[in-house]
PDB file of C-alpha atoms in Angstrom:
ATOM      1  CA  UNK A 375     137.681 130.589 142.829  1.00 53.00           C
ATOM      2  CA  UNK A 376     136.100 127.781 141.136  1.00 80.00           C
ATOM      3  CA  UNK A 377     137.438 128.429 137.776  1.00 94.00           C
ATOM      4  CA  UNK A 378     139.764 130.749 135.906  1.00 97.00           C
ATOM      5  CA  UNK A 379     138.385 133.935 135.863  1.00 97.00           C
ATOM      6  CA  UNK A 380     139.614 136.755 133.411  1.00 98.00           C
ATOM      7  CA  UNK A 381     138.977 140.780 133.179  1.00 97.00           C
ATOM      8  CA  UNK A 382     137.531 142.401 131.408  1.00 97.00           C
ATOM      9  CA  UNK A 383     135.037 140.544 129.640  1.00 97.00           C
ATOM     10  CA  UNK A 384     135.209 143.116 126.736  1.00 98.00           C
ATOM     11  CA  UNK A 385     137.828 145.715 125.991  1.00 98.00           C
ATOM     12  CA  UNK A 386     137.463 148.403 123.262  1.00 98.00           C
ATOM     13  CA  UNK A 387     140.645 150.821 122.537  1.00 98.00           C
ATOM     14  CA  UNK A 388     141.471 152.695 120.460  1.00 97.00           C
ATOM     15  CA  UNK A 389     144.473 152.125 118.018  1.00 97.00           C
ATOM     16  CA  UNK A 390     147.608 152.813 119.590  1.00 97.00           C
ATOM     17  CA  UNK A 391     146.376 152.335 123.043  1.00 98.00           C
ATOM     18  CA  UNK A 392     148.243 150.168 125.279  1.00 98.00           C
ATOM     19  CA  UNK A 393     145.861 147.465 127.043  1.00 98.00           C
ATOM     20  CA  UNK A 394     146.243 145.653 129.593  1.00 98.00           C
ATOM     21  CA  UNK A 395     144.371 141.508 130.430  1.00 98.00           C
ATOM     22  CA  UNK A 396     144.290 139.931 133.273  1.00 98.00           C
ATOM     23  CA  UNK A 397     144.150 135.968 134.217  1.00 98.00           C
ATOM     24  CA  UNK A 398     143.644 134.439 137.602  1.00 98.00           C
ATOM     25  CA  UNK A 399     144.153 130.901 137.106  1.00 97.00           C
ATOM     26  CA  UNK A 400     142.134 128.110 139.466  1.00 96.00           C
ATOM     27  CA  UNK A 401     144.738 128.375 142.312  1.00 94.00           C
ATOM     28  CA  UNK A 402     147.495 125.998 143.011  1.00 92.00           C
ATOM     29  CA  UNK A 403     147.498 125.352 138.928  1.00 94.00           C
ATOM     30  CA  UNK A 404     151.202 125.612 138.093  1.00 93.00           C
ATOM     31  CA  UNK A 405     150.778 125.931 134.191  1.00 94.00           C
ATOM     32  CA  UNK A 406     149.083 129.052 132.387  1.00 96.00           C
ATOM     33  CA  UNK A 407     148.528 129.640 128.919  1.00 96.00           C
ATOM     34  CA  UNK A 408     147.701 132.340 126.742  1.00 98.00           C
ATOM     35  CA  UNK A 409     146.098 132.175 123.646  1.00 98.00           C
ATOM     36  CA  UNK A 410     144.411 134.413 120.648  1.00 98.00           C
ATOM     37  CA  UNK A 411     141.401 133.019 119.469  1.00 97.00           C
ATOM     38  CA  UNK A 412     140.115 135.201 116.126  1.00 96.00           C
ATOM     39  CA  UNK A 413     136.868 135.282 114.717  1.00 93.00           C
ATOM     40  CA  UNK A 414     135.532 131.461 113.650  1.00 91.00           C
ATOM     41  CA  UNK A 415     138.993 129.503 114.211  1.00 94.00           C
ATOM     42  CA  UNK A 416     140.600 128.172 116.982  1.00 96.00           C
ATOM     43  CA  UNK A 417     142.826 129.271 119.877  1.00 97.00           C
ATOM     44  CA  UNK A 418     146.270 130.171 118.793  1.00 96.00           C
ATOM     45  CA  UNK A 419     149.470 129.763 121.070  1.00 95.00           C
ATOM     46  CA  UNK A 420     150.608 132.772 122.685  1.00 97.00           C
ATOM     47  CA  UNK A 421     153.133 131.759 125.612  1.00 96.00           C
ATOM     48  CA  UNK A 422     153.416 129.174 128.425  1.00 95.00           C
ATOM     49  CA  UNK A 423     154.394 130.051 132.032  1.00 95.00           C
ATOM     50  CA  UNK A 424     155.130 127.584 134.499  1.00 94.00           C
ATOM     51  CA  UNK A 425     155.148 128.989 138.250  1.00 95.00           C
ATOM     52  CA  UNK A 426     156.623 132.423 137.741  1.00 96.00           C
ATOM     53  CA  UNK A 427     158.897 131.341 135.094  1.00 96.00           C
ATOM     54  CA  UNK A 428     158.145 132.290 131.155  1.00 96.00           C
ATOM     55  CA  UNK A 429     159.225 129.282 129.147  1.00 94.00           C
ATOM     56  CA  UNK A 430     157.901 129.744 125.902  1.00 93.00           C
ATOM     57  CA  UNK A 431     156.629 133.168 124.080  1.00 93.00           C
ATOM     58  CA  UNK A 432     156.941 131.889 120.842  1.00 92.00           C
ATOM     59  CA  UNK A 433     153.811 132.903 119.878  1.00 94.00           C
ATOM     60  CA  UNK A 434     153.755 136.104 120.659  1.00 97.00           C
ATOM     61  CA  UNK A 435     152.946 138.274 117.436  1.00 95.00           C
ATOM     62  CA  UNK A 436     155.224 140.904 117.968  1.00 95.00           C
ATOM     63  CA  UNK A 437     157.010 142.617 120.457  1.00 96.00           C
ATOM     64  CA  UNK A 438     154.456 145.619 121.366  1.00 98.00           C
ATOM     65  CA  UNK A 439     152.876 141.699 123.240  1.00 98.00           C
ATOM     66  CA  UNK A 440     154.172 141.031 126.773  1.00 97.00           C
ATOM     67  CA  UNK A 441     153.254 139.013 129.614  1.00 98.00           C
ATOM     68  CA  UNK A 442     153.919 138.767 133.057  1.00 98.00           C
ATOM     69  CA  UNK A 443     153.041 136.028 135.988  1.00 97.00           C
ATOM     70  CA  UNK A 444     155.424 137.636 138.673  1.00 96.00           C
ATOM     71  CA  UNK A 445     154.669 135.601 141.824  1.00 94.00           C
ATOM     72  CA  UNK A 446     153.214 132.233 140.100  1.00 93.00           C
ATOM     73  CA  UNK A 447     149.593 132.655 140.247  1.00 95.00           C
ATOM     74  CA  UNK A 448     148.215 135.750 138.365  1.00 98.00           C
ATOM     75  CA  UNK A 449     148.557 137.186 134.807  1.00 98.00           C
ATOM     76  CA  UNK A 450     148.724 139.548 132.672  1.00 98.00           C
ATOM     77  CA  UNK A 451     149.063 140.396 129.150  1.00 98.00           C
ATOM     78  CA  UNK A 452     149.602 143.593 127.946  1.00 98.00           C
ATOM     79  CA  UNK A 453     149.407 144.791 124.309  1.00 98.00           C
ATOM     80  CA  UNK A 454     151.093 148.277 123.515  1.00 98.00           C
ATOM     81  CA  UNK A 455     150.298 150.577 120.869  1.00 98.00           C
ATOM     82  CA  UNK A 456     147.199 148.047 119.748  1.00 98.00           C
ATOM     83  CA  UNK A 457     146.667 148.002 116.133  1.00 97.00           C
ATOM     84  CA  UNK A 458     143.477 146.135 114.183  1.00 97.00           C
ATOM     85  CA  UNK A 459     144.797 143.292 113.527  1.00 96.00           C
ATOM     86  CA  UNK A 460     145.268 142.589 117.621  1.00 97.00           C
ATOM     87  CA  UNK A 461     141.343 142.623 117.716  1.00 98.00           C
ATOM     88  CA  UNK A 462     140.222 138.901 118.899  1.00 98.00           C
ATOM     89  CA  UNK A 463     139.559 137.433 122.020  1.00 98.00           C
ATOM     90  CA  UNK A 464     142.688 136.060 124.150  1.00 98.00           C
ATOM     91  CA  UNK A 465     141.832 133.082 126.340  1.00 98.00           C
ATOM     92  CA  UNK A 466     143.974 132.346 129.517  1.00 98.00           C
ATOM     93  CA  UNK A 467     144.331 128.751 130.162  1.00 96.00           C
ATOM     94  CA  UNK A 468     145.666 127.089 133.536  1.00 95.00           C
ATOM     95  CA  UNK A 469     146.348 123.230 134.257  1.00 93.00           C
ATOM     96  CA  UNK A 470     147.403 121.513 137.983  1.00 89.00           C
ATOM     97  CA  UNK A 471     150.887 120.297 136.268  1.00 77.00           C
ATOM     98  CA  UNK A 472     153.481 121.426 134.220  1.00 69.00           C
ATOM     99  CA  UNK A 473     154.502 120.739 130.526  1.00 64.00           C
ATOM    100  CA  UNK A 474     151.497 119.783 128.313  1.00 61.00           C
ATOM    101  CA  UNK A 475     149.456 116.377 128.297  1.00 73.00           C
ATOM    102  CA  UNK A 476     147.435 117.604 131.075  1.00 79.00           C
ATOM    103  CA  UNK A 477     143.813 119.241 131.397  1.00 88.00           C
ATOM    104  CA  UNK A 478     144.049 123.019 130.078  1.00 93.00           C
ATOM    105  CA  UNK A 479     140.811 124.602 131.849  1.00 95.00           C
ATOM    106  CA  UNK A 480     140.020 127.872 130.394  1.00 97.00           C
ATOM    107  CA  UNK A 481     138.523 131.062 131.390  1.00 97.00           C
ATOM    108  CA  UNK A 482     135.844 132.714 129.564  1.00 97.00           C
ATOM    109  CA  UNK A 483     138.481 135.401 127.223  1.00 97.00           C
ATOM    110  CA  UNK A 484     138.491 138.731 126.646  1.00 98.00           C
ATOM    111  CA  UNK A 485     137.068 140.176 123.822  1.00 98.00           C
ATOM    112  CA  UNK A 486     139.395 142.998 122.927  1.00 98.00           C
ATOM    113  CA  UNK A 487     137.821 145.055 119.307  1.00 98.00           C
ATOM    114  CA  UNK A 488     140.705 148.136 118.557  1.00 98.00           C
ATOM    115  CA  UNK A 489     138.828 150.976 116.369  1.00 96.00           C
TER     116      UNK A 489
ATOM    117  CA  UNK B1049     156.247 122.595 113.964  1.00 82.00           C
ATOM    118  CA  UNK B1050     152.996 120.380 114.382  1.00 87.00           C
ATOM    119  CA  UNK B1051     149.847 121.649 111.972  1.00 92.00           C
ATOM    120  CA  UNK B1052     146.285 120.434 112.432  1.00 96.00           C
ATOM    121  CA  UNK B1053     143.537 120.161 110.362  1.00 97.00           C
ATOM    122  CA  UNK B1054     140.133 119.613 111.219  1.00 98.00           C
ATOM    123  CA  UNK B1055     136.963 118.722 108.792  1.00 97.00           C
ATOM    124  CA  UNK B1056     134.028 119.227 108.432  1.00 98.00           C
ATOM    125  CA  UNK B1057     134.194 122.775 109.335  1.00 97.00           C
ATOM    126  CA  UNK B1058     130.500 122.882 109.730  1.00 98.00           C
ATOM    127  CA  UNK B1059     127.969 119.776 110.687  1.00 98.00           C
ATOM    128  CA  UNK B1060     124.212 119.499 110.862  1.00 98.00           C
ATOM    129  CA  UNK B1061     122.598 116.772 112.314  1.00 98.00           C
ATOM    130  CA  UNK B1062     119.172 115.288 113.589  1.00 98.00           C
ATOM    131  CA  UNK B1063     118.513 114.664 117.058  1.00 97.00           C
ATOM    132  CA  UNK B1064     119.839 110.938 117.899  1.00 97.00           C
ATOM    133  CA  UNK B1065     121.970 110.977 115.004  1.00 97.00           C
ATOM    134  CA  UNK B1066     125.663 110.738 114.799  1.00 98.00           C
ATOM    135  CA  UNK B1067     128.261 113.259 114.408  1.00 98.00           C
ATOM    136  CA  UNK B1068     131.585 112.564 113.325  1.00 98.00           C
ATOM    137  CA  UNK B1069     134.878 114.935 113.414  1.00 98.00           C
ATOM    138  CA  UNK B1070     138.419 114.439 111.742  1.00 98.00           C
ATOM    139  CA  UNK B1071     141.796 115.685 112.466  1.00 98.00           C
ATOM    140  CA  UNK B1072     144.862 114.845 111.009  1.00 97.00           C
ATOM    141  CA  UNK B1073     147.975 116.110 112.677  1.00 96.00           C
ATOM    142  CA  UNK B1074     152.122 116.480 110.949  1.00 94.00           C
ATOM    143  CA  UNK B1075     153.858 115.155 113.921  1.00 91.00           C
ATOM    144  CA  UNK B1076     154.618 111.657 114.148  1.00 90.00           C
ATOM    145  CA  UNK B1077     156.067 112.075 117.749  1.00 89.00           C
ATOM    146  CA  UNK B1078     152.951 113.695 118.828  1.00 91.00           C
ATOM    147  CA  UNK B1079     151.088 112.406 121.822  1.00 89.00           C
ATOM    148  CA  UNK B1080     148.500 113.596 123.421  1.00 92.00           C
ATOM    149  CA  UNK B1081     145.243 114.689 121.412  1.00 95.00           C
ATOM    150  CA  UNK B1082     142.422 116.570 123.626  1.00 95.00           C
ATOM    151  CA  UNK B1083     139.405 117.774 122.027  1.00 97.00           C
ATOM    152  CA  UNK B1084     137.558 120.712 123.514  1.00 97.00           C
ATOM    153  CA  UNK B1085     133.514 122.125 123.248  1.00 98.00           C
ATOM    154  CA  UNK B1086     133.272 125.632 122.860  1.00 97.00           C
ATOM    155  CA  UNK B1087     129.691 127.254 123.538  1.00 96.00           C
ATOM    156  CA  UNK B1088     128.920 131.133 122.601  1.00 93.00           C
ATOM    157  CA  UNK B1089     130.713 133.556 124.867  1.00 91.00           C
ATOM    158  CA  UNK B1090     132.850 130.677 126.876  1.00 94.00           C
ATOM    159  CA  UNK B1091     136.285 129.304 126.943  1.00 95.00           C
ATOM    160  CA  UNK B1092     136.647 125.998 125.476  1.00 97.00           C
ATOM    161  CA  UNK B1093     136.393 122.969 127.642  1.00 96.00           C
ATOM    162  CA  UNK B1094     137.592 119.486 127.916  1.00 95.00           C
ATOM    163  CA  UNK B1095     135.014 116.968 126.955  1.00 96.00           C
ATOM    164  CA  UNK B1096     137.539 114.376 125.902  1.00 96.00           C
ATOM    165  CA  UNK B1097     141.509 113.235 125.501  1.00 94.00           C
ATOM    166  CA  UNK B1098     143.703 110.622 123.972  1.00 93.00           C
ATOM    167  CA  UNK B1099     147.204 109.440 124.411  1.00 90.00           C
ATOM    168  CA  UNK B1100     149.455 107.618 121.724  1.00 84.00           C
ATOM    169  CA  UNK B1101     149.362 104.720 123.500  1.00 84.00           C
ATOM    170  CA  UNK B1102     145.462 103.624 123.178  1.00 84.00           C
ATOM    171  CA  UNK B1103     144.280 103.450 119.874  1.00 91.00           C
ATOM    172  CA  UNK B1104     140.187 104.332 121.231  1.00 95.00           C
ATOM    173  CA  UNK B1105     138.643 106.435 124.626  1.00 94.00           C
ATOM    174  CA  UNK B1106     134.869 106.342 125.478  1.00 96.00           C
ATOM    175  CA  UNK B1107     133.124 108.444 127.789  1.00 94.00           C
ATOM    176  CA  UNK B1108     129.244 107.921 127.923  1.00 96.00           C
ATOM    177  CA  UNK B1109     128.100 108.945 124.247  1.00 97.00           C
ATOM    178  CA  UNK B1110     131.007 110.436 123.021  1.00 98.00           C
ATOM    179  CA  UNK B1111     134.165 108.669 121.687  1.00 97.00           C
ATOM    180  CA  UNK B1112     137.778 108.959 120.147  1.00 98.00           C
ATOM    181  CA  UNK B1113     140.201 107.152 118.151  1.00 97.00           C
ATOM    182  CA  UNK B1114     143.488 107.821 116.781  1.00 96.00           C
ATOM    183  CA  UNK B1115     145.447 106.321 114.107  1.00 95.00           C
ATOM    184  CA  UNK B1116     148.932 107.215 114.492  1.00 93.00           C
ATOM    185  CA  UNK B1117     150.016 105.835 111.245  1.00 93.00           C
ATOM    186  CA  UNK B1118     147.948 107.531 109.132  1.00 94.00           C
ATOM    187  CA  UNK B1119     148.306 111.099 111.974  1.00 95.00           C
ATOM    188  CA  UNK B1120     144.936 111.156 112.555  1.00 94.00           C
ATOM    189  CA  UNK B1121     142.138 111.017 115.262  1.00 97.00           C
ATOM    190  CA  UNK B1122     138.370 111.507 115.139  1.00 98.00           C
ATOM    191  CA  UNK B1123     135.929 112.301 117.518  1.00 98.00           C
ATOM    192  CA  UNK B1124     132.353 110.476 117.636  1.00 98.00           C
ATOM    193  CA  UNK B1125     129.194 111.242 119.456  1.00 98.00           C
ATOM    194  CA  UNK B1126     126.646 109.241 119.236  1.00 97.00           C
ATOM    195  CA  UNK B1127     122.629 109.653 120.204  1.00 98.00           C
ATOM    196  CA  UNK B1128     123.215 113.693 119.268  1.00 98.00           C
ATOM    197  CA  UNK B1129     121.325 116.336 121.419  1.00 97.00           C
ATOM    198  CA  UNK B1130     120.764 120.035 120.687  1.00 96.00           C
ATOM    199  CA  UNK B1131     122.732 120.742 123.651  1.00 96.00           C
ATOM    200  CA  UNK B1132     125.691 118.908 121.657  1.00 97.00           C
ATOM    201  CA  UNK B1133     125.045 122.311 119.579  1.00 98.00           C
ATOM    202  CA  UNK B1134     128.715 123.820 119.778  1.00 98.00           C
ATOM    203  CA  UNK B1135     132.214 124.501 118.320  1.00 98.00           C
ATOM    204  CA  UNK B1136     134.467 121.823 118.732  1.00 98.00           C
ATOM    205  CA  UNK B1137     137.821 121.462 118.386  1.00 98.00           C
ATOM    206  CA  UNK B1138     140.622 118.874 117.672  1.00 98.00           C
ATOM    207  CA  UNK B1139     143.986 119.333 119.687  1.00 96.00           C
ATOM    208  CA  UNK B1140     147.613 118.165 119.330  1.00 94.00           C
ATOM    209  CA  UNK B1141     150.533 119.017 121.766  1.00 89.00           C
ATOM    210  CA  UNK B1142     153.556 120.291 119.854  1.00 85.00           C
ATOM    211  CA  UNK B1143     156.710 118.005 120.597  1.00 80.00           C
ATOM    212  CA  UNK B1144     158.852 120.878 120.139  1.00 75.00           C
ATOM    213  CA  UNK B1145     157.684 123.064 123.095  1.00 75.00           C
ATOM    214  CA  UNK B1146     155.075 124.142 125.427  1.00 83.00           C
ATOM    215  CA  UNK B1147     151.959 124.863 122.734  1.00 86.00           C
ATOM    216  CA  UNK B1148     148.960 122.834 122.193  1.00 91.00           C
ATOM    217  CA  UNK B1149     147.941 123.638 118.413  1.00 94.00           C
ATOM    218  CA  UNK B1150     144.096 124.139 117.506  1.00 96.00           C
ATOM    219  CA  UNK B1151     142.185 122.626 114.664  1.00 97.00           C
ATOM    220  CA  UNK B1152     139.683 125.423 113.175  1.00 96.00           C
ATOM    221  CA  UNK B1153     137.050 124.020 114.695  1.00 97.00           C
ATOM    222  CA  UNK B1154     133.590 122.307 113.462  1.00 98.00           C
ATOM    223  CA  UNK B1155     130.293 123.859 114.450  1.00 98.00           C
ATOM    224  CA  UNK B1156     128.248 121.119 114.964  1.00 98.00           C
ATOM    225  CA  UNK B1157     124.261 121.655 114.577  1.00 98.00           C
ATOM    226  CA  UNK B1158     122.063 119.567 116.377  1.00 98.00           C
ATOM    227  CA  UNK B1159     118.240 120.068 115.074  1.00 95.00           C
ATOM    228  CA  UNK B1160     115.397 118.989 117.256  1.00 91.00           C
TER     229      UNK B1160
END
């Protein structure tokens, strides 16, 4: 596709539903982010995959937050037993190169609201 | 870790005015500054980036400099439209891993 293309658009679950988000990154991009972007601030780190390989999850909020690129292009991120407080909208980001200093392009997000 | 902060956190301007964004950053080994426009219901996008070793980027009407002594950057646009009308947001990478850290954004106003 032309650009990185996420699904759903909008997501509403109730709490302690497990949801899952999916990224396809512009293809051939080796790099893809994740990030939580709450109401009126910016995106917030949530991990880094280069290829297939999970380098940094630092900034994932807890562990009911996992995500998964199994064969490199792909993603998903998957929030178990979603409370409140995981309401926002995650953005997937994916750049040609690895490591950061490069163009991130971004999809549109997800807007995920957990009643 | 790196930290950035970003002022003013909301800007209204006339058509073919200026507008002028701040960020300073906490990481003196920081490098590489993007700033991104965000428009209702899309991802950000890249309008503009820096590296540590220029000290001022133009593209067309829109402009950066950084000052690495005093950690911070800026982000001009000059001859404002209302399609400048957006979030934007400052960007530093974080030395210490894979993350690119956010200012809060400024929600620039452009009046007609």
């Amino acid at each position: 596709g032309a650009g990185v293309s996420q699904s759903p658009r909008y997501k509403v679950a109730k709490r302690g539903q497990d949801v899952a988000l999916r990224c396809d990154p512009i293809s051939g991009h080796v790099s893809l982010f994740w990030y939580q972007q709450a109401l009126g601030q910016g995106p917030e780190f949530l991990t880094y995959f280069q290829n297939e390989a999970q380098l940094d999850k630092s900034g994932l909020p807890s562990d009911r937050f996992f995500a998964e690129r199994p064969e490199g292009s792909v993603s998903t991120l998957k929030i178990q037993r979603t409370q409140q407080e995981d309401s926002a909208v995650y953005l997937c980001a994916s750049s040609l190169v690895e490591g950061l200093k490069n163009i991130q392009y971004f999809g549109a997000g997800t807007r995920l609201s957990v009643l | 870790g790196e930290n950035v902060e970003q002022h003013p956190s909301t800007l209204s301007v006339q058509e073919g005015d200026s507008a002028v964004i701040k960020c300073t950053y906490s990481d003196s080994a920081s490098n590489y500054f993007p700033w991104y426009k965000q428009e209702l219901g899309k991802g950000p996008q890249l309008i503009i980036d820096i590296r540590s070793n220029v000290g001022e980027k133009k593209d067309q009407r829109i402009a950066v400099t950084l000052n690495k002594t005093a950690k911070h950057f800026s982000l001009h646009i000059t001859e404002t439209q209302p399609e400048d009308s957006a979030v934007y947001f400052c960007a530093a990478d974080d030395t210490g891993g894979f993350k690119t850290i956010f200012g809060a954004g400024t929600r620039l106003f452009v009046k007609a």
